[in-house]
Amino acid sequence: MELIQSVRQMQARADEIRRAGKRLGFVPTMGYFHEGHLALMRKARELADVVVVSVFVNPIQFGPQEDYGRYPRDLERDRRLAEAEGVDILFVPTVEEMYPEGYQTYVEVTELSKPLCGARRPGHFRGVATVVLKLFNIVKPHLAVFGEKDYQQLKLIERMVRDLNLDLEIVPHPTVREPDGLAMSSRNVYLKPEERESALSLYRALELARRRVAEGVKEVAILRDEIEKFIQAHPYTRIDYIEFRDPETLEEKQQVDGPTLLALAVFVGQARLIDNTILRP
Ligand code: AMP
């Protein structure tokens, strides 16, 4: 596995790979790999001839009060895990090269950035869209794999690709979970042992909603109320949002009368966890 740190070098390698007629698959990440990241790499491995994985903790997608400084990092471990998945190139750019002195260009996906995490994390999705477009221009992939765990991010990237005529395919990957259902996340390391059980309330709330919808409940107000009470019954939890939205436009829904995104964000101790599912009546 090659380790590339310079943008120019990555672009030159991408040109070589494309000139050789090979299909280039890409998995952008912030590192500190877990099974979710590895599953995305396997998907890329399956669909492409050459797999590039980037590790970049993107400062411009973190708010001033957020966890940029303490976000978990372990490049040595990430190297070993990526190598074991058959990744060809690990691209690890520096903040200085990505955002040099004088940097001032940003991408905004206006409507899809507004609700859910966008409302709670001002500037977050502008930072995400900007870094992903930059990485696409550096890695020049034919396809890029994104997790459904970050559902709003996935939809926003799909929209950006369409709107800006980017010549690549976005491949979604289902959320990878711990055996008990907890969605894998680099931020799960923030959970104290006594908070671990409460973290599971997100997944259990999604299950509860799926069960209630299967029983015929359609009213979002009723479902929201039940989920809220359920999560609040767990210690260390503080609900950030419980939202029911159209899976494509992310517009609010009052009834589960068709596919409906249920998206949750809950603080469990210091960790802000998100999870989601598509409810189907
Ligand atoms: P991150 O390093 O958290 O920015 O995530 C990098 C990529 O991995 C994104 O496309 C995420 O959606 C995806 N991802 C993170 N956690 C999971 C998971 N549990 N299952 C599937 N994909 C995930």
PDB file of C-alpha atoms and ligand atoms in Angstrom:
ATOM      1  CA  MET A   1       0.000   0.000   0.000  1.00  0.00           C
ATOM      2  CA  GLU A   2       1.275   3.442  -0.924  1.00  0.00           C
ATOM      3  CA  LEU A   3       1.071   6.332   1.522  1.00  0.00           C
ATOM      4  CA  ILE A   4       0.670   9.668  -0.245  1.00  0.00           C
ATOM      5  CA  GLN A   5       0.666  12.974   1.598  1.00  0.00           C
ATOM      6  CA  SER A   6       1.038  15.556  -1.150  1.00  0.00           C
ATOM      7  CA  VAL A   7      -1.862  16.756  -3.280  1.00  0.00           C
ATOM      8  CA  ARG A   8       0.261  17.051  -6.445  1.00  0.00           C
ATOM      9  CA  GLN A   9       1.563  13.500  -6.019  1.00  0.00           C
ATOM     10  CA  MET A  10      -1.957  12.135  -5.519  1.00  0.00           C
ATOM     11  CA  GLN A  11      -3.181  13.915  -8.646  1.00  0.00           C
ATOM     12  CA  ALA A  12      -0.260  12.553 -10.661  1.00  0.00           C
ATOM     13  CA  ARG A  13      -0.954   8.985  -9.450  1.00  0.00           C
ATOM     14  CA  ALA A  14      -4.648   9.395 -10.251  1.00  0.00           C
ATOM     15  CA  ASP A  15      -3.755  10.491 -13.801  1.00  0.00           C
ATOM     16  CA  GLU A  16      -1.497   7.443 -14.214  1.00  0.00           C
ATOM     17  CA  ILE A  17      -4.182   5.080 -12.970  1.00  0.00           C
ATOM     18  CA  ARG A  18      -6.796   6.584 -15.282  1.00  0.00           C
ATOM     19  CA  ARG A  19      -4.417   6.566 -18.272  1.00  0.00           C
ATOM     20  CA  ALA A  20      -3.860   2.848 -17.655  1.00  0.00           C
ATOM     21  CA  GLY A  21      -7.625   2.409 -18.152  1.00  0.00           C
ATOM     22  CA  LYS A  22      -8.225   1.372 -14.544  1.00  0.00           C
ATOM     23  CA  ARG A  23     -11.357   2.084 -12.552  1.00  0.00           C
ATOM     24  CA  LEU A  24     -10.588   4.163  -9.478  1.00  0.00           C
ATOM     25  CA  GLY A  25     -12.692   3.721  -6.337  1.00  0.00           C
ATOM     26  CA  PHE A  26     -12.507   6.170  -3.437  1.00  0.00           C
ATOM     27  CA  VAL A  27     -13.508   6.147   0.239  1.00  0.00           C
ATOM     28  CA  PRO A  28     -13.130   9.506   2.002  1.00  0.00           C
ATOM     29  CA  THR A  29     -12.844   9.254   5.808  1.00  0.00           C
ATOM     30  CA  MET A  30     -11.689  11.074   8.917  1.00  0.00           C
ATOM     31  CA  GLY A  31      -9.760   7.983  10.010  1.00  0.00           C
ATOM     32  CA  TYR A  32      -9.789   6.037  13.276  1.00  0.00           C
ATOM     33  CA  PHE A  33     -11.179   3.118  11.329  1.00  0.00           C
ATOM     34  CA  HIS A  34     -13.940   0.793  12.496  1.00  0.00           C
ATOM     35  CA  GLU A  35     -15.856  -1.971  10.697  1.00  0.00           C
ATOM     36  CA  GLY A  36     -18.067   0.645   8.970  1.00  0.00           C
ATOM     37  CA  HIS A  37     -15.065   2.194   7.236  1.00  0.00           C
ATOM     38  CA  LEU A  38     -13.676  -1.250   6.380  1.00  0.00           C
ATOM     39  CA  ALA A  39     -16.978  -2.327   4.826  1.00  0.00           C
ATOM     40  CA  LEU A  40     -16.888   0.762   2.573  1.00  0.00           C
ATOM     41  CA  MET A  41     -13.338  -0.163   1.545  1.00  0.00           C
ATOM     42  CA  ARG A  42     -14.453  -3.719   0.710  1.00  0.00           C
ATOM     43  CA  LYS A  43     -17.287  -2.327  -1.398  1.00  0.00           C
ATOM     44  CA  ALA A  44     -14.850  -0.102  -3.286  1.00  0.00           C
ATOM     45  CA  ARG A  45     -12.482  -3.078  -3.673  1.00  0.00           C
ATOM     46  CA  GLU A  46     -15.335  -5.049  -5.242  1.00  0.00           C
ATOM     47  CA  LEU A  47     -16.292  -2.285  -7.704  1.00  0.00           C
ATOM     48  CA  ALA A  48     -12.923  -0.796  -8.674  1.00  0.00           C
ATOM     49  CA  ASP A  49      -9.452  -1.829  -9.842  1.00  0.00           C
ATOM     50  CA  VAL A  50      -7.601   0.629  -7.642  1.00  0.00           C
ATOM     51  CA  VAL A  51      -8.852   1.737  -4.221  1.00  0.00           C
ATOM     52  CA  VAL A  52      -7.860   5.050  -2.651  1.00  0.00           C
ATOM     53  CA  VAL A  53      -8.825   5.845   0.953  1.00  0.00           C
ATOM     54  CA  SER A  54      -8.295   9.311   2.379  1.00  0.00           C
ATOM     55  CA  VAL A  55      -7.789  10.126   6.050  1.00  0.00           C
ATOM     56  CA  PHE A  56      -8.364  13.786   6.789  1.00  0.00           C
ATOM     57  CA  VAL A  57      -9.937  15.308   9.883  1.00  0.00           C
ATOM     58  CA  ASN A  58     -11.415  18.318   8.125  1.00  0.00           C
ATOM     59  CA  PRO A  59     -11.202  21.371  10.402  1.00  0.00           C
ATOM     60  CA  ILE A  60     -13.754  23.453   8.463  1.00  0.00           C
ATOM     61  CA  GLN A  61     -16.620  21.033   9.155  1.00  0.00           C
ATOM     62  CA  PHE A  62     -16.269  21.369  12.953  1.00  0.00           C
ATOM     63  CA  GLY A  63     -17.887  24.181  14.923  1.00  0.00           C
ATOM     64  CA  PRO A  64     -15.767  26.162  17.400  1.00  0.00           C
ATOM     65  CA  GLN A  65     -17.296  24.282  20.363  1.00  0.00           C
ATOM     66  CA  GLU A  66     -17.016  20.856  18.707  1.00  0.00           C
ATOM     67  CA  ASP A  67     -14.509  18.035  19.013  1.00  0.00           C
ATOM     68  CA  TYR A  68     -11.953  18.856  16.264  1.00  0.00           C
ATOM     69  CA  GLY A  69      -9.040  18.956  18.716  1.00  0.00           C
ATOM     70  CA  ARG A  70      -9.898  15.739  20.505  1.00  0.00           C
ATOM     71  CA  TYR A  71     -11.271  13.772  17.518  1.00  0.00           C
ATOM     72  CA  PRO A  72      -9.581  10.334  17.775  1.00  0.00           C
ATOM     73  CA  ARG A  73      -6.586   9.784  15.497  1.00  0.00           C
ATOM     74  CA  ASP A  74      -4.285   6.763  15.016  1.00  0.00           C
ATOM     75  CA  LEU A  75      -2.611   6.717  11.623  1.00  0.00           C
ATOM     76  CA  GLU A  76      -0.443   3.678  12.335  1.00  0.00           C
ATOM     77  CA  ARG A  77      -3.470   1.554  13.159  1.00  0.00           C
ATOM     78  CA  ASP A  78      -5.393   2.966  10.162  1.00  0.00           C
ATOM     79  CA  ARG A  79      -2.463   2.043   7.898  1.00  0.00           C
ATOM     80  CA  ARG A  80      -2.473  -1.552   9.083  1.00  0.00           C
ATOM     81  CA  LEU A  81      -6.237  -1.931   8.748  1.00  0.00           C
ATOM     82  CA  ALA A  82      -6.392  -0.358   5.272  1.00  0.00           C
ATOM     83  CA  GLU A  83      -3.493  -2.504   4.078  1.00  0.00           C
ATOM     84  CA  ALA A  84      -5.277  -5.630   5.335  1.00  0.00           C
ATOM     85  CA  GLU A  85      -8.357  -4.643   3.270  1.00  0.00           C
ATOM     86  CA  GLY A  86      -6.270  -4.480   0.108  1.00  0.00           C
ATOM     87  CA  VAL A  87      -6.388  -0.687  -0.181  1.00  0.00           C
ATOM     88  CA  ASP A  88      -3.881   0.506  -2.792  1.00  0.00           C
ATOM     89  CA  ILE A  89      -3.308   4.097  -1.730  1.00  0.00           C
ATOM     90  CA  LEU A  90      -3.833   5.809   1.608  1.00  0.00           C
ATOM     91  CA  PHE A  91      -4.045   9.553   0.992  1.00  0.00           C
ATOM     92  CA  VAL A  92      -3.347  11.638   4.099  1.00  0.00           C
ATOM     93  CA  PRO A  93      -3.078  15.319   3.195  1.00  0.00           C
ATOM     94  CA  THR A  94      -2.047  18.010   5.673  1.00  0.00           C
ATOM     95  CA  VAL A  95      -4.369  20.794   6.823  1.00  0.00           C
ATOM     96  CA  GLU A  96      -1.775  23.304   5.579  1.00  0.00           C
ATOM     97  CA  GLU A  97      -1.894  21.944   2.051  1.00  0.00           C
ATOM     98  CA  MET A  98      -5.681  21.594   1.960  1.00  0.00           C
ATOM     99  CA  TYR A  99      -6.326  25.076   3.349  1.00  0.00           C
ATOM    100  CA  PRO A 100      -3.282  27.256   2.668  1.00  0.00           C
ATOM    101  CA  GLU A 101      -3.046  30.895   3.675  1.00  0.00           C
ATOM    102  CA  GLY A 102      -5.615  32.886   1.711  1.00  0.00           C
ATOM    103  CA  TYR A 103      -8.057  29.999   1.175  1.00  0.00           C
ATOM    104  CA  GLN A 104     -11.569  31.353   0.519  1.00  0.00           C
ATOM    105  CA  THR A 105     -13.628  29.071  -1.739  1.00  0.00           C
ATOM    106  CA  TYR A 106     -16.566  27.064  -0.383  1.00  0.00           C
ATOM    107  CA  VAL A 107     -19.352  24.878  -1.758  1.00  0.00           C
ATOM    108  CA  GLU A 108     -22.876  25.138  -0.417  1.00  0.00           C
ATOM    109  CA  VAL A 109     -25.718  22.734  -1.130  1.00  0.00           C
ATOM    110  CA  THR A 110     -28.291  25.246   0.007  1.00  0.00           C
ATOM    111  CA  GLU A 111     -31.540  23.411   0.814  1.00  0.00           C
ATOM    112  CA  LEU A 112     -30.321  19.972   1.903  1.00  0.00           C
ATOM    113  CA  SER A 113     -27.888  21.678   4.323  1.00  0.00           C
ATOM    114  CA  LYS A 114     -30.622  23.451   6.246  1.00  0.00           C
ATOM    115  CA  PRO A 115     -32.461  20.852   8.383  1.00  0.00           C
ATOM    116  CA  LEU A 116     -31.340  18.140  10.821  1.00  0.00           C
ATOM    117  CA  CYS A 117     -27.598  18.291  11.558  1.00  0.00           C
ATOM    118  CA  GLY A 118     -27.290  21.417   9.393  1.00  0.00           C
ATOM    119  CA  ALA A 119     -29.549  23.344  11.774  1.00  0.00           C
ATOM    120  CA  ARG A 120     -27.568  22.235  14.835  1.00  0.00           C
ATOM    121  CA  ARG A 121     -24.106  22.467  13.336  1.00  0.00           C
ATOM    122  CA  PRO A 122     -23.873  25.767  11.400  1.00  0.00           C
ATOM    123  CA  GLY A 123     -21.321  25.553   8.597  1.00  0.00           C
ATOM    124  CA  HIS A 124     -20.876  21.801   9.001  1.00  0.00           C
ATOM    125  CA  PHE A 125     -22.209  20.765   5.600  1.00  0.00           C
ATOM    126  CA  ARG A 126     -20.503  23.659   3.833  1.00  0.00           C
ATOM    127  CA  GLY A 127     -17.270  22.216   5.237  1.00  0.00           C
ATOM    128  CA  VAL A 128     -18.243  18.684   4.184  1.00  0.00           C
ATOM    129  CA  ALA A 129     -19.259  19.610   0.624  1.00  0.00           C
ATOM    130  CA  THR A 130     -16.128  21.721   0.192  1.00  0.00           C
ATOM    131  CA  VAL A 131     -13.691  19.061   1.365  1.00  0.00           C
ATOM    132  CA  VAL A 132     -15.414  16.288  -0.588  1.00  0.00           C
ATOM    133  CA  LEU A 133     -15.295  18.305  -3.812  1.00  0.00           C
ATOM    134  CA  LYS A 134     -11.616  19.088  -3.176  1.00  0.00           C
ATOM    135  CA  LEU A 135     -10.895  15.398  -2.547  1.00  0.00           C
ATOM    136  CA  PHE A 136     -12.762  14.430  -5.739  1.00  0.00           C
ATOM    137  CA  ASN A 137     -10.582  16.890  -7.689  1.00  0.00           C
ATOM    138  CA  ILE A 138      -7.448  15.432  -6.127  1.00  0.00           C
ATOM    139  CA  VAL A 139      -8.250  11.692  -6.261  1.00  0.00           C
ATOM    140  CA  LYS A 140     -10.261  11.851  -9.537  1.00  0.00           C
ATOM    141  CA  PRO A 141     -12.292   8.713  -8.746  1.00  0.00           C
ATOM    142  CA  HIS A 142     -14.779   6.953 -11.024  1.00  0.00           C
ATOM    143  CA  LEU A 143     -16.808   6.034  -7.953  1.00  0.00           C
ATOM    144  CA  ALA A 144     -16.909   6.987  -4.280  1.00  0.00           C
ATOM    145  CA  VAL A 145     -18.528   5.021  -1.443  1.00  0.00           C
ATOM    146  CA  PHE A 146     -20.433   6.811   1.349  1.00  0.00           C
ATOM    147  CA  GLY A 147     -22.211   5.364   4.398  1.00  0.00           C
ATOM    148  CA  GLU A 148     -25.946   5.705   5.006  1.00  0.00           C
ATOM    149  CA  LYS A 149     -25.099   6.267   8.673  1.00  0.00           C
ATOM    150  CA  ASP A 150     -24.503   9.909   7.673  1.00  0.00           C
ATOM    151  CA  TYR A 151     -27.699  10.035   5.648  1.00  0.00           C
ATOM    152  CA  GLN A 152     -27.964  13.797   5.175  1.00  0.00           C
ATOM    153  CA  GLN A 153     -24.316  13.933   4.104  1.00  0.00           C
ATOM    154  CA  LEU A 154     -24.930  11.191   1.531  1.00  0.00           C
ATOM    155  CA  LYS A 155     -27.946  13.007   0.056  1.00  0.00           C
ATOM    156  CA  LEU A 156     -26.064  16.293  -0.054  1.00  0.00           C
ATOM    157  CA  ILE A 157     -23.078  14.734  -1.845  1.00  0.00           C
ATOM    158  CA  GLU A 158     -25.396  13.048  -4.364  1.00  0.00           C
ATOM    159  CA  ARG A 159     -27.033  16.437  -4.983  1.00  0.00           C
ATOM    160  CA  MET A 160     -23.673  18.198  -5.367  1.00  0.00           C
ATOM    161  CA  VAL A 161     -22.523  15.590  -7.892  1.00  0.00           C
ATOM    162  CA  ARG A 162     -25.660  16.116  -9.968  1.00  0.00           C
ATOM    163  CA  ASP A 163     -25.743  19.904  -9.636  1.00  0.00           C
ATOM    164  CA  LEU A 164     -22.070  20.419 -10.502  1.00  0.00           C
ATOM    165  CA  ASN A 165     -21.981  17.692 -13.204  1.00  0.00           C
ATOM    166  CA  LEU A 166     -19.209  15.805 -11.452  1.00  0.00           C
ATOM    167  CA  ASP A 167     -18.278  12.810 -13.563  1.00  0.00           C
ATOM    168  CA  LEU A 168     -18.393  10.064 -10.942  1.00  0.00           C
ATOM    169  CA  GLU A 169     -20.787   7.650  -9.295  1.00  0.00           C
ATOM    170  CA  ILE A 170     -21.798   7.841  -5.632  1.00  0.00           C
ATOM    171  CA  VAL A 171     -22.286   4.379  -4.115  1.00  0.00           C
ATOM    172  CA  PRO A 172     -24.267   4.250  -0.852  1.00  0.00           C
ATOM    173  CA  HIS A 173     -23.441   1.609   1.771  1.00  0.00           C
ATOM    174  CA  PRO A 174     -25.799   0.452   4.566  1.00  0.00           C
ATOM    175  CA  THR A 175     -24.960   1.309   8.172  1.00  0.00           C
ATOM    176  CA  VAL A 176     -22.652  -1.204   9.823  1.00  0.00           C
ATOM    177  CA  ARG A 177     -23.595  -1.991  13.434  1.00  0.00           C
ATOM    178  CA  GLU A 178     -22.185  -3.674  16.517  1.00  0.00           C
ATOM    179  CA  PRO A 179     -23.776  -7.079  17.200  1.00  0.00           C
ATOM    180  CA  ASP A 180     -26.268  -5.395  19.572  1.00  0.00           C
ATOM    181  CA  GLY A 181     -27.273  -2.780  16.985  1.00  0.00           C
ATOM    182  CA  LEU A 182     -25.202   0.278  17.976  1.00  0.00           C
ATOM    183  CA  ALA A 183     -24.108   2.063  14.793  1.00  0.00           C
ATOM    184  CA  MET A 184     -20.323   1.991  14.496  1.00  0.00           C
ATOM    185  CA  SER A 185     -18.761   5.418  14.874  1.00  0.00           C
ATOM    186  CA  SER A 186     -15.306   6.782  15.618  1.00  0.00           C
ATOM    187  CA  ARG A 187     -17.061   8.870  18.283  1.00  0.00           C
ATOM    188  CA  ASN A 188     -18.164   5.755  20.191  1.00  0.00           C
ATOM    189  CA  VAL A 189     -14.743   5.911  21.912  1.00  0.00           C
ATOM    190  CA  TYR A 190     -16.091   8.911  23.833  1.00  0.00           C
ATOM    191  CA  LEU A 191     -18.648   6.652  25.566  1.00  0.00           C
ATOM    192  CA  LYS A 192     -17.918   5.740  29.166  1.00  0.00           C
ATOM    193  CA  PRO A 193     -18.699   2.115  30.091  1.00  0.00           C
ATOM    194  CA  GLU A 194     -21.794   3.196  32.029  1.00  0.00           C
ATOM    195  CA  GLU A 195     -23.069   5.152  28.966  1.00  0.00           C
ATOM    196  CA  ARG A 196     -22.774   2.275  26.510  1.00  0.00           C
ATOM    197  CA  GLU A 197     -26.230   0.856  27.296  1.00  0.00           C
ATOM    198  CA  SER A 198     -27.816   4.299  26.877  1.00  0.00           C
ATOM    199  CA  ALA A 199     -26.116   4.677  23.472  1.00  0.00           C
ATOM    200  CA  LEU A 200     -28.105   1.671  22.342  1.00  0.00           C
ATOM    201  CA  SER A 201     -31.334   3.647  22.903  1.00  0.00           C
ATOM    202  CA  LEU A 202     -30.928   5.206  19.436  1.00  0.00           C
ATOM    203  CA  TYR A 203     -31.026   1.878  17.624  1.00  0.00           C
ATOM    204  CA  ARG A 204     -33.764   0.565  19.915  1.00  0.00           C
ATOM    205  CA  ALA A 205     -35.797   3.718  19.201  1.00  0.00           C
ATOM    206  CA  LEU A 206     -35.500   3.048  15.462  1.00  0.00           C
ATOM    207  CA  GLU A 207     -36.695  -0.509  16.082  1.00  0.00           C
ATOM    208  CA  LEU A 208     -39.563   0.771  18.213  1.00  0.00           C
ATOM    209  CA  ALA A 209     -40.644   3.122  15.413  1.00  0.00           C
ATOM    210  CA  ARG A 210     -40.429   0.363  12.800  1.00  0.00           C
ATOM    211  CA  ARG A 211     -42.561  -1.894  14.994  1.00  0.00           C
ATOM    212  CA  ARG A 212     -45.181   0.824  15.649  1.00  0.00           C
ATOM    213  CA  VAL A 213     -45.373   1.643  11.939  1.00  0.00           C
ATOM    214  CA  ALA A 214     -45.800  -2.069  11.177  1.00  0.00           C
ATOM    215  CA  GLU A 215     -48.664  -2.059  13.688  1.00  0.00           C
ATOM    216  CA  GLY A 216     -50.303   0.689  11.635  1.00  0.00           C
ATOM    217  CA  VAL A 217     -49.322   3.877  13.470  1.00  0.00           C
ATOM    218  CA  LYS A 218     -48.866   6.664  10.904  1.00  0.00           C
ATOM    219  CA  GLU A 219     -49.053   9.875  12.968  1.00  0.00           C
ATOM    220  CA  VAL A 220     -45.609  11.400  13.315  1.00  0.00           C
ATOM    221  CA  ALA A 221     -46.686  13.266  16.469  1.00  0.00           C
ATOM    222  CA  ILE A 222     -47.504   9.958  18.184  1.00  0.00           C
ATOM    223  CA  LEU A 223     -44.325   8.238  17.024  1.00  0.00           C
ATOM    224  CA  ARG A 224     -42.156  11.200  18.038  1.00  0.00           C
ATOM    225  CA  ASP A 225     -43.714  11.283  21.490  1.00  0.00           C
ATOM    226  CA  GLU A 226     -43.135   7.563  22.053  1.00  0.00           C
ATOM    227  CA  ILE A 227     -39.531   7.759  20.865  1.00  0.00           C
ATOM    228  CA  GLU A 228     -38.838  10.808  22.994  1.00  0.00           C
ATOM    229  CA  LYS A 229     -40.139   9.118  26.135  1.00  0.00           C
ATOM    230  CA  PHE A 230     -38.246   5.943  25.296  1.00  0.00           C
ATOM    231  CA  ILE A 231     -34.885   7.701  24.848  1.00  0.00           C
ATOM    232  CA  GLN A 232     -35.386   9.980  27.848  1.00  0.00           C
ATOM    233  CA  ALA A 233     -35.893   6.903  30.025  1.00  0.00           C
ATOM    234  CA  HIS A 234     -32.175   6.142  29.509  1.00  0.00           C
ATOM    235  CA  PRO A 235     -29.655   7.898  31.778  1.00  0.00           C
ATOM    236  CA  TYR A 236     -26.982  10.261  30.337  1.00  0.00           C
ATOM    237  CA  THR A 237     -29.083  11.008  27.232  1.00  0.00           C
ATOM    238  CA  ARG A 238     -30.006  14.448  25.901  1.00  0.00           C
ATOM    239  CA  ILE A 239     -32.043  14.510  22.702  1.00  0.00           C
ATOM    240  CA  ASP A 240     -30.773  16.883  20.012  1.00  0.00           C
ATOM    241  CA  TYR A 241     -33.463  15.993  17.475  1.00  0.00           C
ATOM    242  CA  ILE A 242     -36.009  13.359  16.467  1.00  0.00           C
ATOM    243  CA  GLU A 243     -37.139  14.081  12.906  1.00  0.00           C
ATOM    244  CA  PHE A 244     -39.358  12.510  10.275  1.00  0.00           C
ATOM    245  CA  ARG A 245     -38.506  13.653   6.771  1.00  0.00           C
ATOM    246  CA  ASP A 246     -38.917  12.862   3.109  1.00  0.00           C
ATOM    247  CA  PRO A 247     -35.913  10.624   2.259  1.00  0.00           C
ATOM    248  CA  GLU A 248     -35.047  12.621  -0.883  1.00  0.00           C
ATOM    249  CA  THR A 249     -36.000  16.271  -0.244  1.00  0.00           C
ATOM    250  CA  LEU A 250     -35.586  16.060   3.565  1.00  0.00           C
ATOM    251  CA  GLU A 251     -38.841  18.028   3.907  1.00  0.00           C
ATOM    252  CA  GLU A 252     -40.770  17.472   7.134  1.00  0.00           C
ATOM    253  CA  LYS A 253     -43.519  14.857   7.226  1.00  0.00           C
ATOM    254  CA  GLN A 254     -46.586  14.637   9.470  1.00  0.00           C
ATOM    255  CA  GLN A 255     -47.623  11.127   8.388  1.00  0.00           C
ATOM    256  CA  VAL A 256     -45.692   7.983   7.561  1.00  0.00           C
ATOM    257  CA  ASP A 257     -47.701   7.589   4.347  1.00  0.00           C
ATOM    258  CA  GLY A 258     -44.731   6.485   2.231  1.00  0.00           C
ATOM    259  CA  PRO A 259     -41.002   5.961   2.772  1.00  0.00           C
ATOM    260  CA  THR A 260     -40.035   8.284   5.641  1.00  0.00           C
ATOM    261  CA  LEU A 261     -36.602   9.039   7.013  1.00  0.00           C
ATOM    262  CA  LEU A 262     -36.461   8.828  10.792  1.00  0.00           C
ATOM    263  CA  ALA A 263     -33.282  10.604  11.865  1.00  0.00           C
ATOM    264  CA  LEU A 264     -32.027  10.841  15.455  1.00  0.00           C
ATOM    265  CA  ALA A 265     -29.282  12.861  17.106  1.00  0.00           C
ATOM    266  CA  VAL A 266     -28.739  12.277  20.814  1.00  0.00           C
ATOM    267  CA  PHE A 267     -25.997  13.328  23.193  1.00  0.00           C
ATOM    268  CA  VAL A 268     -24.945  10.413  25.387  1.00  0.00           C
ATOM    269  CA  GLY A 269     -22.560  11.876  27.933  1.00  0.00           C
ATOM    270  CA  GLN A 270     -20.008  13.821  25.865  1.00  0.00           C
ATOM    271  CA  ALA A 271     -20.686  11.930  22.632  1.00  0.00           C
ATOM    272  CA  ARG A 272     -23.146  13.257  20.061  1.00  0.00           C
ATOM    273  CA  LEU A 273     -24.489  10.169  18.291  1.00  0.00           C
ATOM    274  CA  ILE A 274     -26.653   9.983  15.169  1.00  0.00           C
ATOM    275  CA  ASP A 275     -28.609   7.145  13.609  1.00  0.00           C
ATOM    276  CA  ASN A 276     -31.409   6.779  11.076  1.00  0.00           C
ATOM    277  CA  THR A 277     -33.721   4.400   9.270  1.00  0.00           C
ATOM    278  CA  ILE A 278     -36.239   4.575   6.463  1.00  0.00           C
ATOM    279  CA  LEU A 279     -39.737   3.756   7.783  1.00  0.00           C
ATOM    280  CA  ARG A 280     -42.086   2.097   5.301  1.00  0.00           C
ATOM    281  CA  PRO A 281     -45.820   1.798   5.999  1.00  0.00           C
TER     282      PRO A 281
HETATM  283  P1  AMP B   1     -16.122   9.353   8.974  1.00  0.00           P
HETATM  284  O1  AMP B   1     -14.714   8.885   9.071  1.00  0.00           O
HETATM  285  O2  AMP B   1     -16.911   9.180  10.226  1.00  0.00           O
HETATM  286  O3  AMP B   1     -16.238  10.740   8.379  1.00  0.00           O
HETATM  287  O4  AMP B   1     -16.852   8.394   7.937  1.00  0.00           O
HETATM  288  C1  AMP B   1     -16.299   8.127   6.667  1.00  0.00           C
HETATM  289  C2  AMP B   1     -17.303   7.369   5.849  1.00  0.00           C
HETATM  290  O5  AMP B   1     -17.672   6.174   6.533  1.00  0.00           O
HETATM  291  C3  AMP B   1     -18.611   8.141   5.608  1.00  0.00           C
HETATM  292  O6  AMP B   1     -19.090   7.850   4.305  1.00  0.00           O
HETATM  293  C4  AMP B   1     -19.521   7.569   6.653  1.00  0.00           C
HETATM  294  O7  AMP B   1     -20.890   7.652   6.316  1.00  0.00           O
HETATM  295  C5  AMP B   1     -19.070   6.129   6.668  1.00  0.00           C
HETATM  296  N1  AMP B   1     -19.455   5.473   7.920  1.00  0.00           N
HETATM  297  C6  AMP B   1     -19.185   5.881   9.184  1.00  0.00           C
HETATM  298  N2  AMP B   1     -19.723   5.037  10.083  1.00  0.00           N
HETATM  299  C7  AMP B   1     -20.361   4.082   9.361  1.00  0.00           C
HETATM  300  C8  AMP B   1     -21.128   2.916   9.700  1.00  0.00           C
HETATM  301  N3  AMP B   1     -21.345   2.567  10.962  1.00  0.00           N
HETATM  302  N4  AMP B   1     -21.640   2.179   8.693  1.00  0.00           N
HETATM  303  C9  AMP B   1     -21.426   2.523   7.400  1.00  0.00           C
HETATM  304  N5  AMP B   1     -20.723   3.599   7.023  1.00  0.00           N
HETATM  305  C10 AMP B   1     -20.195   4.361   7.983  1.00  0.00           C
END
